[in-house]
Tab-separated table of C-alpha atoms and ligand atoms in Angstrom:
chain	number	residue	atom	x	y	z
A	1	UNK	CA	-70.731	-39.749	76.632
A	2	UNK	CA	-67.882	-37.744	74.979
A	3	UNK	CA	-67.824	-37.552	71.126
A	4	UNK	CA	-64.385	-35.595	69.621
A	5	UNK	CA	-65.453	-33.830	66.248
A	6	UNK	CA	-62.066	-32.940	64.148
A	7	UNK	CA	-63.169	-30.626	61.547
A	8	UNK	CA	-63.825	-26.824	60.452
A	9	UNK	CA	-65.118	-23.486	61.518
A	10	UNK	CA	-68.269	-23.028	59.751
A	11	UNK	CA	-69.355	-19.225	60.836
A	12	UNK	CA	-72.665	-19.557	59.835
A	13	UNK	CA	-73.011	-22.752	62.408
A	14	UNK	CA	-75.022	-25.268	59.073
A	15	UNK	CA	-72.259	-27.012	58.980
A	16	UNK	CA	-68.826	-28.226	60.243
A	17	UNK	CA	-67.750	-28.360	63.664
A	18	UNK	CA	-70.604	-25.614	65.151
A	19	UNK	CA	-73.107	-27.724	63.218
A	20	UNK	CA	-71.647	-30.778	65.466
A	21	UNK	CA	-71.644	-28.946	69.025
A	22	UNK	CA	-75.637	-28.267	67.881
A	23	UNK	CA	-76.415	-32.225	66.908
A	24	UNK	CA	-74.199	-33.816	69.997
A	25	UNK	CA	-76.052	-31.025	72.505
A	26	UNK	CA	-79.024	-32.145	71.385
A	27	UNK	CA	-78.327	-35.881	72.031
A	28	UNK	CA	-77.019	-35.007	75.748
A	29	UNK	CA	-73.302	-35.408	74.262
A	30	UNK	CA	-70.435	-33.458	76.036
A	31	UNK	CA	-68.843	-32.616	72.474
A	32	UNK	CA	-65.105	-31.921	72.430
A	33	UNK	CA	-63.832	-29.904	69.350
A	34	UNK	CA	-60.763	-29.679	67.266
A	35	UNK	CA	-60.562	-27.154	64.837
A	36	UNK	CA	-58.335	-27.994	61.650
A	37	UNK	CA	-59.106	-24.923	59.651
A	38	UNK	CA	-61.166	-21.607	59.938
A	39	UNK	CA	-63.831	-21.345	56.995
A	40	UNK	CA	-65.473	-17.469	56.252
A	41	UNK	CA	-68.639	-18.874	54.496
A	42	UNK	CA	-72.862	-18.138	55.174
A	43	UNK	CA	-75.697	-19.237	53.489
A	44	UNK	CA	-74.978	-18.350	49.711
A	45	UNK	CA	-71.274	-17.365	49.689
A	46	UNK	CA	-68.092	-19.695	50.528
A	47	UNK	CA	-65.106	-16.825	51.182
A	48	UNK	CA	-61.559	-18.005	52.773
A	49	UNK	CA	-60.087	-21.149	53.861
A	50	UNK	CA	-57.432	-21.022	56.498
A	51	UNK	CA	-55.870	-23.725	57.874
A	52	UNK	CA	-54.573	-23.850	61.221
A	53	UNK	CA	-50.610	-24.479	62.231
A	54	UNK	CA	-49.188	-28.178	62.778
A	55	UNK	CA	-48.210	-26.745	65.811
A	56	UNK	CA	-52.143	-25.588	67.224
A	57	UNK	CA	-53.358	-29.093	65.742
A	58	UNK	CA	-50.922	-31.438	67.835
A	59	UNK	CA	-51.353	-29.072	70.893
A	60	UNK	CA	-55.104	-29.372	70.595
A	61	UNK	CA	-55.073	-33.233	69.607
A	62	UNK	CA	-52.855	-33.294	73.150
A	63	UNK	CA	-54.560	-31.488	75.845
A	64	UNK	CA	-57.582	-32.869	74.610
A	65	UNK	CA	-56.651	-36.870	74.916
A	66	UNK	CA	-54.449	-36.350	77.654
A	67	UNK	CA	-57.523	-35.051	79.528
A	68	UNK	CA	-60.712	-37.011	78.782
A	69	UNK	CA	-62.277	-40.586	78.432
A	70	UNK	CA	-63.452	-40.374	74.458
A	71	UNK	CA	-65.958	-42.439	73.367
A	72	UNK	CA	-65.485	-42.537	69.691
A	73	UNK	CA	-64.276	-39.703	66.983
A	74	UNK	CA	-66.046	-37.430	63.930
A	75	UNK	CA	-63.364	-36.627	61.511
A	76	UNK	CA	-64.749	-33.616	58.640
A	77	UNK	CA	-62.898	-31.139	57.290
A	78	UNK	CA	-59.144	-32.118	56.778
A	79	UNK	CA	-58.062	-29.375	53.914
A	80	UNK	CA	-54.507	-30.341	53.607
A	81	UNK	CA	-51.898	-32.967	53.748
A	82	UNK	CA	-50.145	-31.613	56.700
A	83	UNK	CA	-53.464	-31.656	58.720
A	84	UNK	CA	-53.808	-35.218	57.254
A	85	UNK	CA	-50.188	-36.493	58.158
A	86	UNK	CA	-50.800	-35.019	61.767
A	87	UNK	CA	-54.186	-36.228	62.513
A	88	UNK	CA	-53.373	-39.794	61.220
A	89	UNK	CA	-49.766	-39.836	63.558
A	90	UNK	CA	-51.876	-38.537	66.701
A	91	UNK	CA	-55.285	-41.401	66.633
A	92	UNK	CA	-53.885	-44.001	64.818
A	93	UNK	CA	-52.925	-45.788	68.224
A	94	UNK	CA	-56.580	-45.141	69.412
A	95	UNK	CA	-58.312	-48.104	69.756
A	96	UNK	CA	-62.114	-46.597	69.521
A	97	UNK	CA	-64.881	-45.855	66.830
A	98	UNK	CA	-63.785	-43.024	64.499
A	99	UNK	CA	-66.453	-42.018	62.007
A	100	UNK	CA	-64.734	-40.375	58.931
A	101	UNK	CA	-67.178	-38.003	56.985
A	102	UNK	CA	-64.882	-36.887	53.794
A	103	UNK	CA	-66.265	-33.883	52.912
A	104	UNK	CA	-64.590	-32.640	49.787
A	105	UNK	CA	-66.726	-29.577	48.582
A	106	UNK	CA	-69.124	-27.484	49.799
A	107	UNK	CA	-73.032	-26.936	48.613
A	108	UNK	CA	-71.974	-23.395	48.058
A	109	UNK	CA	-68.779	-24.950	46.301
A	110	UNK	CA	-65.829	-24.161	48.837
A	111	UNK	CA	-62.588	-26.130	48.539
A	112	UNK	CA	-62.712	-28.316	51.789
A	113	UNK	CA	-60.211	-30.473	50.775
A	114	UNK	CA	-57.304	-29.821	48.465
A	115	UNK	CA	-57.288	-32.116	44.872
A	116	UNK	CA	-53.453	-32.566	45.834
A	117	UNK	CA	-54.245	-33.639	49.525
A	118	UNK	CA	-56.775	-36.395	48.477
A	119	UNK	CA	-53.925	-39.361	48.145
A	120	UNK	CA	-52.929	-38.639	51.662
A	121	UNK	CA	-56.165	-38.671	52.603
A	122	UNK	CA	-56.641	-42.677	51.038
A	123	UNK	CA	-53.611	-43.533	52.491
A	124	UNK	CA	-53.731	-41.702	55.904
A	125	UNK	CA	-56.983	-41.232	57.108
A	126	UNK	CA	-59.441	-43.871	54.784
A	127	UNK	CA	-57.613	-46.492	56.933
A	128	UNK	CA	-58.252	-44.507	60.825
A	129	UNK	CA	-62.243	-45.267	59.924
A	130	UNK	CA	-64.605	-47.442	61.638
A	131	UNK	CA	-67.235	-46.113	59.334
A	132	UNK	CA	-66.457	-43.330	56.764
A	133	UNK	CA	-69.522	-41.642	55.538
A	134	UNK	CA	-68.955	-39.990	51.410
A	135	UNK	CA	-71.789	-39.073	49.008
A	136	UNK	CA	-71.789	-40.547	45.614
A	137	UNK	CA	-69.273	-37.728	44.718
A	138	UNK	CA	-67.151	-38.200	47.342
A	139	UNK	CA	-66.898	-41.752	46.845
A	140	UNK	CA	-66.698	-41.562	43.243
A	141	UNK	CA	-63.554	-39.470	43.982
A	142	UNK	CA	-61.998	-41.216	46.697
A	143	UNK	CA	-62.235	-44.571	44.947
A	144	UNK	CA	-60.130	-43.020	42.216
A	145	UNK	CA	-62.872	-43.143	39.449
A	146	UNK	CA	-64.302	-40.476	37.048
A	147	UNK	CA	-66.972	-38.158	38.861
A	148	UNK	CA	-69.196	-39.070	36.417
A	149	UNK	CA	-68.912	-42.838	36.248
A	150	UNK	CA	-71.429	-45.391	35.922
A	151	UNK	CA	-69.530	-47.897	37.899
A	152	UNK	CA	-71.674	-49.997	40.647
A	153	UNK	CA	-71.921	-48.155	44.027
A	154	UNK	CA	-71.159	-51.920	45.495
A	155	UNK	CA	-67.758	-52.195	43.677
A	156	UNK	CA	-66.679	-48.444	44.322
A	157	UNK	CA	-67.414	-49.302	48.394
A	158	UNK	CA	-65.362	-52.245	48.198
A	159	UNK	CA	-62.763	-50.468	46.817
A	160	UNK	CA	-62.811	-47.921	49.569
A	161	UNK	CA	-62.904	-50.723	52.274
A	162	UNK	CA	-59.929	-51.805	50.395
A	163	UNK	CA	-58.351	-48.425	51.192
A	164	UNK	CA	-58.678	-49.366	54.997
A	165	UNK	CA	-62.243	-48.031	56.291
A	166	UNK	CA	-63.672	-51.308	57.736
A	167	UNK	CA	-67.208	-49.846	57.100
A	168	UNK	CA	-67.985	-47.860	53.920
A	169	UNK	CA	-71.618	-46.097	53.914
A	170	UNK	CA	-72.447	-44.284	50.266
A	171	UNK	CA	-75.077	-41.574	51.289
A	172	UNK	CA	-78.137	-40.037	49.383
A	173	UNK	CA	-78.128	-42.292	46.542
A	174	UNK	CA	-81.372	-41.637	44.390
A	175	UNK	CA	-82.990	-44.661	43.738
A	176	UNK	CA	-86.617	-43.232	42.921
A	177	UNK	CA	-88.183	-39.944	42.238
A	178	UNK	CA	-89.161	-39.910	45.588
A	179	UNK	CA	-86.826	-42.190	47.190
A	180	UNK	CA	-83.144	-41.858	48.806
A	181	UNK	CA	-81.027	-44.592	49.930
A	182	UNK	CA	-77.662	-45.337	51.956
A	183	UNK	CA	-75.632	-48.561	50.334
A	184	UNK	CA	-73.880	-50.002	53.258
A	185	UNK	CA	-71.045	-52.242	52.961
A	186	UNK	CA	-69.750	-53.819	56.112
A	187	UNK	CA	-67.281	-56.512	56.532
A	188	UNK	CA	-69.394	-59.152	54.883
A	189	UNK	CA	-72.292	-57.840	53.750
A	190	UNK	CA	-73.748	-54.955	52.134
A	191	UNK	CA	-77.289	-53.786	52.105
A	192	UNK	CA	-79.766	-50.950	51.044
A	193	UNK	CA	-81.236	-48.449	53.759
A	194	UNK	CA	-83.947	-46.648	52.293
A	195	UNK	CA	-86.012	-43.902	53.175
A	196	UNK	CA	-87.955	-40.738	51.489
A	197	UNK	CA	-86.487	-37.709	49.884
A	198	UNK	CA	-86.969	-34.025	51.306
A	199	UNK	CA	-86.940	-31.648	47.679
A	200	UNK	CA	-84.346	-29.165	48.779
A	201	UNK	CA	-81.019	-27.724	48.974
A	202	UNK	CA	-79.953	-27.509	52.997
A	203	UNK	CA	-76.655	-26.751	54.440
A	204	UNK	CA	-75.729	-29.527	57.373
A	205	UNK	CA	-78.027	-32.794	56.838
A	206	UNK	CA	-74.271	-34.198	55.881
A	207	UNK	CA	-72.554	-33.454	59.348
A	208	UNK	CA	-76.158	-34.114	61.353
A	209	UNK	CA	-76.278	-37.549	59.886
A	210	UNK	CA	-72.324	-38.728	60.136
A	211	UNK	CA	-72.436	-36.821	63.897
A	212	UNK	CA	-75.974	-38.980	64.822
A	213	UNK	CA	-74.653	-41.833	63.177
A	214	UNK	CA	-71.627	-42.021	65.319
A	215	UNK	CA	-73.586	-41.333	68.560
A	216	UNK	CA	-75.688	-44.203	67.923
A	217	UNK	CA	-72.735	-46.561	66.369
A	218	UNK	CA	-71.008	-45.703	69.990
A	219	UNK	CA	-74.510	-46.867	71.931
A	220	UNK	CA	-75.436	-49.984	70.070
A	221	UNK	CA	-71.903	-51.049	68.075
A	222	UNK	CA	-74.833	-51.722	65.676
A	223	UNK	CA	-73.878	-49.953	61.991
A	224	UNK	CA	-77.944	-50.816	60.374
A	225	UNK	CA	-79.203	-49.665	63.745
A	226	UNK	CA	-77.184	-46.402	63.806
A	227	UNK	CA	-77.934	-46.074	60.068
A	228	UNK	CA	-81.496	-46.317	60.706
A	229	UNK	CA	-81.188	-43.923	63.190
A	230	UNK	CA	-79.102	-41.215	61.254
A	231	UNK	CA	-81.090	-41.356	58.290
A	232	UNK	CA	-84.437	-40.989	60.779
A	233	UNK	CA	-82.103	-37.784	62.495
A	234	UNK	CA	-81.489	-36.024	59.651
A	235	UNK	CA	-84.648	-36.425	58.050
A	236	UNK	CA	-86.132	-34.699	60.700
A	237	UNK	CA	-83.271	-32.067	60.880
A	238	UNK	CA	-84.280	-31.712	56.685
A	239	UNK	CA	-87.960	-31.478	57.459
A	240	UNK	CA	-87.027	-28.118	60.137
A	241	UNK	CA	-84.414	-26.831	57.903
A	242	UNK	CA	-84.862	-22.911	57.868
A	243	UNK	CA	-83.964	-20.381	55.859
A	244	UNK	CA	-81.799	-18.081	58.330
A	245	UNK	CA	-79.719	-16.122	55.941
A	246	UNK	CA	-80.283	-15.022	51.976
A	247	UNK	CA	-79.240	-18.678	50.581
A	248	UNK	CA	-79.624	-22.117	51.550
A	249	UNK	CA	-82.347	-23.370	54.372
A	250	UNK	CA	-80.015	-24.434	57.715
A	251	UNK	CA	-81.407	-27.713	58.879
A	252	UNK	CA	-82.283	-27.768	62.517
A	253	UNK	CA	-82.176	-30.221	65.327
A	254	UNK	CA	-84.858	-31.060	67.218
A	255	UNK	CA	-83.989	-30.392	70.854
A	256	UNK	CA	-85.123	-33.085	72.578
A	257	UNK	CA	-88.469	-33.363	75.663
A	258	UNK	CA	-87.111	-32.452	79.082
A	259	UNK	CA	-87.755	-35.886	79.723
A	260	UNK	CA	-85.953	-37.278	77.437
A	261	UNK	CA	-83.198	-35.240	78.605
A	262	UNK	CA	-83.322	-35.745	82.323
A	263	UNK	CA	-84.121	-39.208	81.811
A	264	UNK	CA	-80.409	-39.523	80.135
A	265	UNK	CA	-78.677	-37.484	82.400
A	266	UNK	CA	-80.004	-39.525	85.264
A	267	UNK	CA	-78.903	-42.810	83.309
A	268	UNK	CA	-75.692	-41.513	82.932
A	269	UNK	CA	-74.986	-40.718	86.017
A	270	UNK	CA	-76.019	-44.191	87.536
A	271	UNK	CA	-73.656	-46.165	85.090
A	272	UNK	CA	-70.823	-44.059	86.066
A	273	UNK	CA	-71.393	-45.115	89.878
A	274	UNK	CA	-68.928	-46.894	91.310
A	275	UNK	CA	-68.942	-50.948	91.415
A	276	UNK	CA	-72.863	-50.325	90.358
A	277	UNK	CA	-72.513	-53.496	88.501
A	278	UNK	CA	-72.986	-55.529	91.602
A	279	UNK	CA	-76.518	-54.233	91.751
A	280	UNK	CA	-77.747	-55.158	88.530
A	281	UNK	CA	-79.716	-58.324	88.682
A	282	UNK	CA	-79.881	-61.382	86.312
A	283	UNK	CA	-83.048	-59.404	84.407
A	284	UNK	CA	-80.797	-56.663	83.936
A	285	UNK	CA	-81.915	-53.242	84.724
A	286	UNK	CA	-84.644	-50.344	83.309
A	287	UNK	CA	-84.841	-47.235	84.489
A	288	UNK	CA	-88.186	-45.165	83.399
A	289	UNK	CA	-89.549	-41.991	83.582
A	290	UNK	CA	-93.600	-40.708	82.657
A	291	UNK	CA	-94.956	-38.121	81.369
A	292	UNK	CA	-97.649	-36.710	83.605
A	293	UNK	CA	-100.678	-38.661	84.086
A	294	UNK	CA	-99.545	-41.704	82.398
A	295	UNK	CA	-102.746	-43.458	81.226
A	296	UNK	CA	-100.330	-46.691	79.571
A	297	UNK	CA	-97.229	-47.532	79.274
A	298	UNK	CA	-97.131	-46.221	76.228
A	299	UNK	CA	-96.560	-42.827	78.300
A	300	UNK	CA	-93.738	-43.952	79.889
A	301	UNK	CA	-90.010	-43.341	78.255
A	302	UNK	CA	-87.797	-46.285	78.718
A	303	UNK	CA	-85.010	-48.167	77.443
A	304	UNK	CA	-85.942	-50.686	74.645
A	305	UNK	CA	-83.107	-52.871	75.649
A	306	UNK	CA	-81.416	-52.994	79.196
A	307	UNK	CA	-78.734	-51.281	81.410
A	308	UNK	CA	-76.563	-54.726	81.328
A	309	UNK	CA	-73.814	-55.695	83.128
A	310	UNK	CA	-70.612	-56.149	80.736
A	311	UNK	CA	-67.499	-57.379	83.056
A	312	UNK	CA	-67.718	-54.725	85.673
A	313	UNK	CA	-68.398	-52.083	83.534
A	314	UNK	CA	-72.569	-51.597	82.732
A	315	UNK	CA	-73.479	-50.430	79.490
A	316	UNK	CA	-76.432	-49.127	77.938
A	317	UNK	CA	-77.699	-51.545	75.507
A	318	UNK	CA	-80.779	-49.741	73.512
A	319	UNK	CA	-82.408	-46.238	73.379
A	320	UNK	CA	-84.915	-44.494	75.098
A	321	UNK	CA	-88.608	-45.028	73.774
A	322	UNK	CA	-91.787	-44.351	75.229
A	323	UNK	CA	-93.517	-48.223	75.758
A	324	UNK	CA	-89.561	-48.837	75.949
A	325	UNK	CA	-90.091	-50.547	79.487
A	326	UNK	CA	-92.979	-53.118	79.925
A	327	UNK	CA	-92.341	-54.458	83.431
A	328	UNK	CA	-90.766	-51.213	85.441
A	329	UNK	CA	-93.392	-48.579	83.199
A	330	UNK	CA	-96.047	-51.034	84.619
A	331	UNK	CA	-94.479	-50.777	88.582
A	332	UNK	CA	-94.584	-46.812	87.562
A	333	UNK	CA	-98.397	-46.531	86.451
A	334	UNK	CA	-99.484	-48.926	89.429
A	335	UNK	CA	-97.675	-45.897	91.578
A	336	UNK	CA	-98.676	-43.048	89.693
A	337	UNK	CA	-102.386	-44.160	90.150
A	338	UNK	CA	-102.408	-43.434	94.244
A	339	UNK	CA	-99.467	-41.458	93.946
A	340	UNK	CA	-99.541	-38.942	90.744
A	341	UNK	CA	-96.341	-37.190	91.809
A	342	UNK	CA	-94.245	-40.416	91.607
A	343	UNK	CA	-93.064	-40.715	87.997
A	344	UNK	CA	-89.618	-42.416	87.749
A	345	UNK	CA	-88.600	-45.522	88.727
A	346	UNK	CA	-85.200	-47.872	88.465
A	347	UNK	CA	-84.841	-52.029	89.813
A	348	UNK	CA	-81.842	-53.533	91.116
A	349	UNK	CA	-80.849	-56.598	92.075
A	350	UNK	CA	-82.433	-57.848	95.712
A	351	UNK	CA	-79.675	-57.947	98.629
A	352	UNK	CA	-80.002	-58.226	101.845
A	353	UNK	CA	-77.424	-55.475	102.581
A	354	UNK	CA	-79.460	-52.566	100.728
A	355	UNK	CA	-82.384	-53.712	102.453
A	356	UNK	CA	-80.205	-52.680	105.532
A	357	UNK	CA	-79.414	-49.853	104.180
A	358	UNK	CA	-82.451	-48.480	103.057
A	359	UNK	CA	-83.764	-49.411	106.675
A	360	UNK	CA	-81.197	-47.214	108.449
A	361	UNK	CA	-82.125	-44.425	105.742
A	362	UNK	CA	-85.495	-42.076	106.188
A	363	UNK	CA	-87.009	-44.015	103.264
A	364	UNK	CA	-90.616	-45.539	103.172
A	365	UNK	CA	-89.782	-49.363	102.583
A	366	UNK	CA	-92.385	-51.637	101.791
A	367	UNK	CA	-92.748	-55.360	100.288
A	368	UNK	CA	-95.293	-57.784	98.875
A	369	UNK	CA	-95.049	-61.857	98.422
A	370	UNK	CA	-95.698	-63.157	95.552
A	371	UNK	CA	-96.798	-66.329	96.917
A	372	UNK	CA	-99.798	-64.968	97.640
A	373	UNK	CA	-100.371	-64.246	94.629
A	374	UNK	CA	-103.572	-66.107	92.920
A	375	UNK	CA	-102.399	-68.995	90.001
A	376	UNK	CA	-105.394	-66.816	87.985
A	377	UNK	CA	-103.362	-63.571	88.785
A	378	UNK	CA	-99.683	-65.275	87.491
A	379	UNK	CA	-101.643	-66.359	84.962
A	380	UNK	CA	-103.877	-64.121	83.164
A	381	UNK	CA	-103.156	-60.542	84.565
A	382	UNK	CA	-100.025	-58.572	85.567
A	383	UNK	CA	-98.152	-59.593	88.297
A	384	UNK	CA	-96.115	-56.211	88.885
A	385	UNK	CA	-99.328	-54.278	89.099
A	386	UNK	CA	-100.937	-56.706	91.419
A	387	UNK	CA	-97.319	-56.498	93.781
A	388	UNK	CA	-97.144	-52.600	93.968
A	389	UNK	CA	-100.674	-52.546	94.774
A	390	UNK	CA	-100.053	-55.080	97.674
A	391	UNK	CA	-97.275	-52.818	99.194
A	392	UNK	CA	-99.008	-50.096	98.928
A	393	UNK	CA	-101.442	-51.249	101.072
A	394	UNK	CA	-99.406	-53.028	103.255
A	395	UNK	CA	-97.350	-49.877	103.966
A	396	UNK	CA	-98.741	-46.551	105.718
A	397	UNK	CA	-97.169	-44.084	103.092
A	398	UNK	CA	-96.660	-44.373	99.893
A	399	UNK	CA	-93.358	-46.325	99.703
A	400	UNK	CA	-90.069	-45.137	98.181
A	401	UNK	CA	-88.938	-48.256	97.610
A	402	UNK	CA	-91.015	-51.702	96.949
A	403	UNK	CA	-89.216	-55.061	97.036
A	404	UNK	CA	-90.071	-58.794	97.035
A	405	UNK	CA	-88.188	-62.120	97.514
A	406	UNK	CA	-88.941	-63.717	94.737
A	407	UNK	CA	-91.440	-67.156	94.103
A	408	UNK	CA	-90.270	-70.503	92.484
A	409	UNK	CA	-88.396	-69.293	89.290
A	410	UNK	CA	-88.744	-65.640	89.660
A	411	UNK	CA	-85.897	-63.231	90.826
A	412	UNK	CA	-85.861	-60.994	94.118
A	413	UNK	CA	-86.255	-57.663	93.010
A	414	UNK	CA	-86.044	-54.157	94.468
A	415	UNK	CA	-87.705	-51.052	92.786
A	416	UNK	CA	-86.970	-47.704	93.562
A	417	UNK	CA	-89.763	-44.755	93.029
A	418	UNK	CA	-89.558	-40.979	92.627
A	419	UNK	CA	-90.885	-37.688	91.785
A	420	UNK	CA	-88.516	-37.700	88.097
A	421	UNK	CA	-85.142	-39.679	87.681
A	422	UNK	CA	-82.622	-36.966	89.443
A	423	UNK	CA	-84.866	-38.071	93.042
A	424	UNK	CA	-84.282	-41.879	92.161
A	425	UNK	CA	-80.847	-41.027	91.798
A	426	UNK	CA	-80.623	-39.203	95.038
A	427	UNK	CA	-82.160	-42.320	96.719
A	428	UNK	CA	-80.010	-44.979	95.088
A	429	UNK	CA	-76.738	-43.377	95.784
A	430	UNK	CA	-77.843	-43.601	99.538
A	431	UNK	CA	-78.272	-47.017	99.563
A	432	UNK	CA	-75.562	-48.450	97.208
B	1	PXL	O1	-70.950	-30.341	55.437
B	1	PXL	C1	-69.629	-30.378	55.136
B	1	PXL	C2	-68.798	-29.302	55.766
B	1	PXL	C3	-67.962	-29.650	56.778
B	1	PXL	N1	-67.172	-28.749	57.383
B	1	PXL	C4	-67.190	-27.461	57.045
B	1	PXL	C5	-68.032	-27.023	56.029
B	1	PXL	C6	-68.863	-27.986	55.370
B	1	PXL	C7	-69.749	-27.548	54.314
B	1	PXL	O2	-69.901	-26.413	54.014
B	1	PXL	O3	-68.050	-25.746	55.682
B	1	PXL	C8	-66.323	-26.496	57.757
């Protein structure tokens, strides 16, 4: 995936566009960066603004979407009404998610965007938004009200979505002592997203939770799911802020488990295959990975929805969590249990041809029928389990790859085993 962020230089990397490269990293992101102004700034101290030329903008904005498949946008700092004007003439013809976050002020009280810049900013970039992101000040001020007004959060986000955002999302909106909520208004509904309060001043949990938001929006076109998952984000990033300089704590990221992280890579990869959509079957597609000696599949990281077929494109639809997979985890753990090196496994669709191939290829192939299966086994215990078992005793070595034909209502079905998801990979691009 490939996120743009549009924003500024934040030296002290808590916020801005160095606070983005940190949050997309850690989500396995390729993040692609557009400065619009350089910030001097740290932890207790906002210094100079400078904003960059028209000139360096376009030429950025150019070489960067002349170059590169984007998946979606983070707009931040915008400063002036040149930068404005510029940004809205170069995306407005893009036709994917941009997240607008429209950060007016600093914690430390820096001028990120100019009092005479903000009706540009309703009229130019308010309408770009898929989602635009502002705290209770920032929407008090963008919907044109008094910063101290008691005017419902509801009617203030309508009147923003009137500007042009389709979504409007009011963040960190006390609603208890203890509690902190997220209004959301979407096209025809709004809602509360609540969740508890950290006590403390950070600098970043703004950009960590528009960035994460975004990432997620991209994944699951779901706005309460990538809410839900922002808000979870930067709570954590909150709870590991740390105080790096003299002033303000810095939240921090969680990097995420090497398996987490291989797992993804591997996924991505496989999507980007070419045609791969012809080998996802009618059950759609997992693709798991376990920690070492798995003793459930609770161990096992996996995708909570499915790799699906969408035209002949395949999508991820879901994230990665562990007891994410029931029916691949539980191929994985029958494995792991005679074999404790194999730990990642993927199913495609059953064809005759990659049979073939995988025939041709050095690869251990191996089978079971699940007509002889017992009714008391279909019934009451797992079938998978009671398959992988089967091939592995029908073959001599442990198999890289089990299949079966299918019984009366069930799907043919080939699963692919390996050491970790990079050696599944390996195996399926020899065989697709
Ligand atoms: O978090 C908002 C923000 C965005 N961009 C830059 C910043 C800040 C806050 O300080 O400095 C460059």
């Amino acid at each position: 995936m490939n996120i743009l962020s549009i924003g500024g230089s934040d030296p002290s990397s808590g916020a801005g566009i160095q606070s983005d490269i940190k949050t997309f990293s850690s989500l396995n992101v390729h993040v692609l960066t557009i400065i619009t102004a350089i910030t001097s700034q740290n932890t207790t101290n906002f210094g100079r603004v400078e904003p960059v030329s028209k000139k360096i903008l376009e030429s950025q904005i150019q070489n960067i979407i002349s170059d590169f498949k984007i998946d979606g946008i983070k707009i931040g700092m915008v400063y002036n009404s040149e930068i404005i004007k510029t940004l809205h003439k170069q995306l407005k013809k893009m036709e994917i998610p941009i997240i607008v976050d429209p950060v007016i002020k600093s914690t430390t009280n820096g001028i990120l965007l100019k009092k005479r810049a903000i009706k540009d900013f309703q009229k130019f970039i308010i309408p770009l938004a898929t989602i635009i992101t502002p705290n209770e000040f920032e929407a008090r001020v963008l919907s044109n009200e008094n910063e101290n007004s008691k005017t419902a959060h509801t009617k203030i986000a309508i009147k923003i979505q009137e500007m042009g955002s389709k979504n409007v999302i009011i963040t960190g909106i006390k609603t208890k002592k203890t509690e902190i909520s997220d209004l959301v208004l979407e096209r025809n509904s709004n809602y509360w997203i609540s969740g508890g309060k950290i006590n403390n001043t950070n600098h970043g949990s703004g950009d960590n939770f528009s960035a994460a938001l975004i990432f997620s929006y991209i994944k699951n076109k779901n706005i309460q799911k990538a809410v839900k998952f922002a808000k979870q984000f930067t709570h954590e990033s909150i709870k590991n802020a740390k105080k790096i300089g003299k002033g303000i704590p810095i939240t921090e990221v969680k990097k995420q488990d090497k398996i987490t992280n291989d797992l993804t890579d591997a996924i991505n990869k496989f999507i980007e295959i070419k045609n791969i959509y012809k080998n996802i079957p009618e059950c759609q597609t997992n693709f798991v990975y376990s920690k070492q000696k798995p003793k459930s599949t609770k161990d096992i990281l996996g995708i909570s929805g499915r790799i699906v077929k969408a035209g002949k494109r395949v999508v991820v639809a879901g994230d990665l969590e562990y007891g994410g997979s029931k029916h691949v985890a539980t191929a994985v753990l029958a494995m792991n249990k005679k074999s404790a090196d194999v730990c990642s496994a993927i199913n495609i669709k059953y064809q005759e041809s990659t049979i073939s191939k995988i025939k041709k290829s050095k690869m251990i192939l191996s089978y079971y029928d699940r007509r002889e299966e017992s009714q008391f086994n279909k019934i009451k215990k797992s079938s998978i389990k009671w398959g992988i078992k089967k091939a592995i005793k029908n073959s001599k070595n442990i198999p890289d790859v089990i299949f079966h034909k299918g019984d009366f209502g069930k799907e043919p079905m080939i699963i692919i085993f390996g050491e970790n998801p990079k050696k599944v990979l390996d195996k399926i691009l020899k065989i697709v």
